CSV table of C-alpha atoms and ligand atoms in Angstrom, one decimal:
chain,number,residue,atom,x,y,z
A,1,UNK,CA,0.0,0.0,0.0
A,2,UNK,CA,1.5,3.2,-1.2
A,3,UNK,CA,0.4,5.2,1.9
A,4,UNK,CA,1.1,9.2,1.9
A,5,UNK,CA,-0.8,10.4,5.4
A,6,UNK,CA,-1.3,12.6,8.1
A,7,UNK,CA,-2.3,11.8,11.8
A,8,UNK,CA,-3.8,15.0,13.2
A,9,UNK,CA,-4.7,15.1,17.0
A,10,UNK,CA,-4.5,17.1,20.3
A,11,UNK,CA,-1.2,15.9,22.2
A,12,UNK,CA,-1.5,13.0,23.8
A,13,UNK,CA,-4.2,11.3,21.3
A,14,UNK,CA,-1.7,9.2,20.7
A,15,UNK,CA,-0.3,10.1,17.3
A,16,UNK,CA,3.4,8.7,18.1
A,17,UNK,CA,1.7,5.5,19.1
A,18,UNK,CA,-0.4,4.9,15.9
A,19,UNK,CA,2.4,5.9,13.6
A,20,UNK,CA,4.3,3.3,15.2
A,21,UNK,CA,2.2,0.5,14.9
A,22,UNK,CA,1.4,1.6,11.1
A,23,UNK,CA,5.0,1.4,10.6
A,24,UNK,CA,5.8,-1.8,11.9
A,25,UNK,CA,3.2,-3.6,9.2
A,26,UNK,CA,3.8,-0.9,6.2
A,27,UNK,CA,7.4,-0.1,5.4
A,28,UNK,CA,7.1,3.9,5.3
A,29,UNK,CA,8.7,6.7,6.5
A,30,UNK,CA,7.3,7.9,10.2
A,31,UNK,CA,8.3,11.7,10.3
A,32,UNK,CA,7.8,13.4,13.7
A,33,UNK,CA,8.4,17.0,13.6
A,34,UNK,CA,8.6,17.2,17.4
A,35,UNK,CA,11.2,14.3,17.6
A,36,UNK,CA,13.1,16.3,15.1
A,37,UNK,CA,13.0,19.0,16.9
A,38,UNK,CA,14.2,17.6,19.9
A,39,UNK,CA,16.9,16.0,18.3
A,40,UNK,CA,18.0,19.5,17.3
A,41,UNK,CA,17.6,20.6,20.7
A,42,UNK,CA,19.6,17.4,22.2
A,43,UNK,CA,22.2,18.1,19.5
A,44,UNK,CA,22.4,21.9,20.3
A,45,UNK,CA,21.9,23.3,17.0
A,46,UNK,CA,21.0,26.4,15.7
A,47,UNK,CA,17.2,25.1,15.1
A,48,UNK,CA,16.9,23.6,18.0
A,49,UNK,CA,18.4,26.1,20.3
A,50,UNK,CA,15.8,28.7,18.9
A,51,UNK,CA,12.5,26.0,19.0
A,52,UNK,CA,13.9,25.1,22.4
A,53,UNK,CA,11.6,28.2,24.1
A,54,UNK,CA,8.8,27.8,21.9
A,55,UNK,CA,8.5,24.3,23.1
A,56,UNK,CA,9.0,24.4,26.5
A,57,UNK,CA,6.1,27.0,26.8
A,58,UNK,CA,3.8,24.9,24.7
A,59,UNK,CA,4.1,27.0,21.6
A,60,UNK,CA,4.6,26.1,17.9
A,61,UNK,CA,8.3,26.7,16.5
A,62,UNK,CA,8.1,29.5,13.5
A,63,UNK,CA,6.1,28.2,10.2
A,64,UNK,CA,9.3,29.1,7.8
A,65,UNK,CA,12.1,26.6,10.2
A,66,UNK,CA,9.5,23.9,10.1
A,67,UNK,CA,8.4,24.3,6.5
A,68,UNK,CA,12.0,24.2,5.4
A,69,UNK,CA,12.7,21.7,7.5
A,70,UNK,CA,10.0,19.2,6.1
A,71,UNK,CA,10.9,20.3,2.2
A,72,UNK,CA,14.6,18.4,3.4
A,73,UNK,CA,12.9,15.5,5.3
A,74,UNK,CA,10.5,14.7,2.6
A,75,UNK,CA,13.2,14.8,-0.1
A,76,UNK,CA,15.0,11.9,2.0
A,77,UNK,CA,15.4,8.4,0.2
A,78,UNK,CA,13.3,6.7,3.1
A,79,UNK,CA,10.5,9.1,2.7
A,80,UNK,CA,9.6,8.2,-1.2
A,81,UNK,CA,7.7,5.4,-0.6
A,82,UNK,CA,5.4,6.7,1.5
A,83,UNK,CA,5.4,8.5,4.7
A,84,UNK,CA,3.4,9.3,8.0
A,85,UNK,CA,3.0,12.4,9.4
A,86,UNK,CA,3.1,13.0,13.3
A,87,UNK,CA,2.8,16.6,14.0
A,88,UNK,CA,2.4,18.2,11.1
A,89,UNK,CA,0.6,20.2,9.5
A,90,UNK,CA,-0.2,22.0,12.6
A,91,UNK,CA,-1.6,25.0,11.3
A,92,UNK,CA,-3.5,25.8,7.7
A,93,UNK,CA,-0.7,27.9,6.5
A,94,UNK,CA,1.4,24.9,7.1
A,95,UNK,CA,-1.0,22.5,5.2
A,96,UNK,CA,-0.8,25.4,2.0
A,97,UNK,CA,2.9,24.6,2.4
A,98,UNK,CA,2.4,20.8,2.6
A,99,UNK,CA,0.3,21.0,-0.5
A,100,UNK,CA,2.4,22.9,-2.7
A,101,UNK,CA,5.6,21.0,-1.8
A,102,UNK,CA,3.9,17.5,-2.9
A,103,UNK,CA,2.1,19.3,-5.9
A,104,UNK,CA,5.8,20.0,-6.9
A,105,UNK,CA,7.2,16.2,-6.2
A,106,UNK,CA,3.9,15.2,-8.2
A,107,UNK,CA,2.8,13.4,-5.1
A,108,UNK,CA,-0.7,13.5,-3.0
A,109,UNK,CA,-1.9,12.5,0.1
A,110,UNK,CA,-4.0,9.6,0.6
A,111,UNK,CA,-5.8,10.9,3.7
A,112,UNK,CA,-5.6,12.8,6.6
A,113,UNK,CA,-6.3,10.9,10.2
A,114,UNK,CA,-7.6,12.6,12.5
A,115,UNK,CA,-7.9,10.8,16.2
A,116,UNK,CA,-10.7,11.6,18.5
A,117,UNK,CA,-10.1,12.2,21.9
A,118,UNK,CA,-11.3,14.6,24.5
A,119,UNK,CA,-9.3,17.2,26.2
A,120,UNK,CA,-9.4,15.6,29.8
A,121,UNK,CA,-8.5,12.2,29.0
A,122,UNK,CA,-5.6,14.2,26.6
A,123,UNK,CA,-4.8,15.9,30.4
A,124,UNK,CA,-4.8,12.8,32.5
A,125,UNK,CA,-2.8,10.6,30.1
A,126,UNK,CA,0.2,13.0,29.5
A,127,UNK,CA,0.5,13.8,33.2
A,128,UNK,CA,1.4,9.8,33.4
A,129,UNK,CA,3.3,9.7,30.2
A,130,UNK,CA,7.2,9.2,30.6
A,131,UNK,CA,9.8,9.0,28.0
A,132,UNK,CA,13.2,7.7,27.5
A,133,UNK,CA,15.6,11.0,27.0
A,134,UNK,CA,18.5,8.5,24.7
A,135,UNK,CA,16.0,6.5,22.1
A,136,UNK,CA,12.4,7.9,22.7
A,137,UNK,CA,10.6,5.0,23.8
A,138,UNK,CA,7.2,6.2,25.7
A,139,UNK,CA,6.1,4.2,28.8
A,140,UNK,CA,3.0,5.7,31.4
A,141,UNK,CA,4.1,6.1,35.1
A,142,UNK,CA,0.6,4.1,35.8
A,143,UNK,CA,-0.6,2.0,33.6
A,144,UNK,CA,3.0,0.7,31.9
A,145,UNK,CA,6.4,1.5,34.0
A,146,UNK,CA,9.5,0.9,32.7
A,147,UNK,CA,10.3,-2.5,34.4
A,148,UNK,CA,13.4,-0.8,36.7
A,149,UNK,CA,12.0,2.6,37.5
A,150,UNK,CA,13.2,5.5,35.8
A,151,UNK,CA,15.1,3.2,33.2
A,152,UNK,CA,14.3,2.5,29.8
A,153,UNK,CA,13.4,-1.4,28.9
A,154,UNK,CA,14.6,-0.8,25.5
A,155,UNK,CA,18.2,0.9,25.8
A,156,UNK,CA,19.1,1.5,29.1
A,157,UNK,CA,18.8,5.4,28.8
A,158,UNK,CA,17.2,7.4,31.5
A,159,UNK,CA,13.2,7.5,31.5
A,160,UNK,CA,12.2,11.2,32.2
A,161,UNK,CA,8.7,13.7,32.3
A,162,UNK,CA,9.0,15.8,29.3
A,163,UNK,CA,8.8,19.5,30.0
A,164,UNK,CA,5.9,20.0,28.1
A,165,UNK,CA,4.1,17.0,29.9
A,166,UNK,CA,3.3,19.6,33.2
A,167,UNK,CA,-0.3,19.9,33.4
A,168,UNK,CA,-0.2,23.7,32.7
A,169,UNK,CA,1.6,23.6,29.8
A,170,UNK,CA,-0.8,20.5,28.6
A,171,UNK,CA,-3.2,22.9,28.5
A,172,UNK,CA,-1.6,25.8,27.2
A,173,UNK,CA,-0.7,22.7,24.4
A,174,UNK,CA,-4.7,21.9,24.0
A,175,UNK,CA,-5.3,25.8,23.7
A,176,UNK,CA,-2.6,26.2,20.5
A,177,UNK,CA,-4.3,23.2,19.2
A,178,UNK,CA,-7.8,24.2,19.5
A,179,UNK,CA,-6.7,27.2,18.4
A,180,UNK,CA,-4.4,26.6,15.6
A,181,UNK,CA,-4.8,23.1,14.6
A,182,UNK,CA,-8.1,22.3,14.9
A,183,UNK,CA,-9.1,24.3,11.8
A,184,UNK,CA,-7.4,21.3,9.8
A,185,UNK,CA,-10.4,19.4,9.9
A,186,UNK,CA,-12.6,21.8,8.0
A,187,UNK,CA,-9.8,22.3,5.5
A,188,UNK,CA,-9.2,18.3,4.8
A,189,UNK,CA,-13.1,17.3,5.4
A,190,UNK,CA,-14.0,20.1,2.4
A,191,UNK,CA,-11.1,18.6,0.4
A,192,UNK,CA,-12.8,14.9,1.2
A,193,UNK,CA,-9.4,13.3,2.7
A,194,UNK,CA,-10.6,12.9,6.5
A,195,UNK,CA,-11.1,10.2,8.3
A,196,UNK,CA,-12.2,9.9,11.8
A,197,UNK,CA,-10.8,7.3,14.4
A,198,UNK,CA,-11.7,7.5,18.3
A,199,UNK,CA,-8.3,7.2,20.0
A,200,UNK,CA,-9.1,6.7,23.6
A,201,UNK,CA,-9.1,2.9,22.3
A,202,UNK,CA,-6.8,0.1,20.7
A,203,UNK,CA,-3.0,1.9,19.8
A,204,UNK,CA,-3.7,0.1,16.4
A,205,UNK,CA,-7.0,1.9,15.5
A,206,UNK,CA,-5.4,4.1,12.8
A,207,UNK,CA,-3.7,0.8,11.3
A,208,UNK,CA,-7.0,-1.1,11.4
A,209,UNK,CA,-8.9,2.0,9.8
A,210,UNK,CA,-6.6,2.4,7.4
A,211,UNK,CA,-6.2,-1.3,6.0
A,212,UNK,CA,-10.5,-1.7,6.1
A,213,UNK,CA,-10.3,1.2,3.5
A,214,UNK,CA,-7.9,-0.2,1.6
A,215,UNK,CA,-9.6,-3.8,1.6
A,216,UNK,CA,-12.9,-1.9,0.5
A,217,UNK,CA,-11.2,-0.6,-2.0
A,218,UNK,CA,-11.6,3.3,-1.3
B,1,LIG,P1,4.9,17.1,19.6
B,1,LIG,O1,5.9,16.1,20.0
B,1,LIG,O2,4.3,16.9,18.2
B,1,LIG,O3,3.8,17.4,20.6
B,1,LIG,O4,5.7,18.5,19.5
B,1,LIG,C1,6.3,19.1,20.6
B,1,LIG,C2,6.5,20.6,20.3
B,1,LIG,O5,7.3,20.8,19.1
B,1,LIG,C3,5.2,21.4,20.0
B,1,LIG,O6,4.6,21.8,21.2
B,1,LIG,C4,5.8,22.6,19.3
B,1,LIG,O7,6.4,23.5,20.1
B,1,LIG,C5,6.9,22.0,18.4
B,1,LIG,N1,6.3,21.5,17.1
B,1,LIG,C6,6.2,20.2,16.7
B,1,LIG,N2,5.7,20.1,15.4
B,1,LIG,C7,5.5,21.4,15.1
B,1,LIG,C8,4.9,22.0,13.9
B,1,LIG,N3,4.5,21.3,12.8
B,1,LIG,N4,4.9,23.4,13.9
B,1,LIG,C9,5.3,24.1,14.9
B,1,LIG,N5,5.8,23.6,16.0
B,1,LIG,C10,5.9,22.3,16.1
């Protein structure tokens, strides 16, 4: 399945988690604009060092940095067989940019996801979520711990709260996103490329979704 798609969502719908499990059954590129920003920030450079304060308030990082750095990211080898969006578009100038950039690779998008959730279940999951600061890996302080507390299962590396996990900034998050990002699903409902998936469910709903629409031929 040549899949080109975006997974829109408040934080903590679960976005990273979908992606992941689309991934592991569909050979694509997953392309997380906050893990690349972090990266940068972990790394120290220039890009990260100035989305650094954006993020830690909740904010989105500058529409030029991140459009330019999607037009590199999508241009990668991994990325031309089909990709999955986490995290972008956020905004509907950045879906203008999205548009135009595939229009000029000849490419389209086969849907955009969008993953249901409400804002308090959004709260009380990402005040338990904990990640691992060396490979990413997400465990939740409650319902799935690393097995030696505070250290990753998967690498060793140290299992942390991100700073934009505090509940005040989770909501200052689901304000931007109501704000900025919610207007998405007007602007890919009119263009007849949502799809709706509740994602206080199964971490596979998006896959599930995905591959009934493809078995029904749509
Ligand atoms: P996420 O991991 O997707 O929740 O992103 C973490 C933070 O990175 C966000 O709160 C923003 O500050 C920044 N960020 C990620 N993606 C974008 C984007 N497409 N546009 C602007 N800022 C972004």
């Amino acid at each position: 399945m040549a899949m080109r798609i975006i997974l829109i969502g408040p934080p903590g719908s679960g976005k990273g988690t979908q992606a992941t499990s689309i991934r592991e059954k569909h050979p694509i590129a997953h392309i997380s604009t906050g893990d690349i920003l972090r990266e940068n920030v972990r790394a120290g450079t220039e890009l990260g060092q100035t989305a650094k304060r954006f993020m830690d308030a909740g904010q989105l990082v500058h529409d030029n940095l991140i459009i330019a750095m999607m037009r590199a990211r999508l241009a990668e080898d991994d990325a031309q067989n089909g990709f999955i969006l986490d995290g972008f578009p956020r905004n509907v100038s950045q879906a203008d940019a999205l548009s135009s950039l595939l229009d000029g690779m000849s490419l389209r998008l086969d849907a955009a996801v969008l993953l249901e959730i409400s804002d308090e279940t959004v709260v009380r999951r990402l005040t338990c979520r904990r990640v691992c600061s060396s490979c990413g890996s997400i465990y939740n302080a409650l319902s799935h711990p690393p097995k030696a507390r505070g250290v990753c299962d998967s690498c060793g590396g140290r299992v942390v709260q991100r700073a934009d996990d505090q509940e005040s900034v989770i909501r200052n998050r689901l304000a931007v996103y109501h704000k900025e990002t919610a207007p998405l699903v007007e602007y890919y409902e009119s263009r007849g490329m949502l799809r709706r998936v509740p994602a206080d469910g199964e971490s596979n709903a998006a896959l599930k979704y995905l591959e009934s629409l493809r078995a029904s031929g749509k």
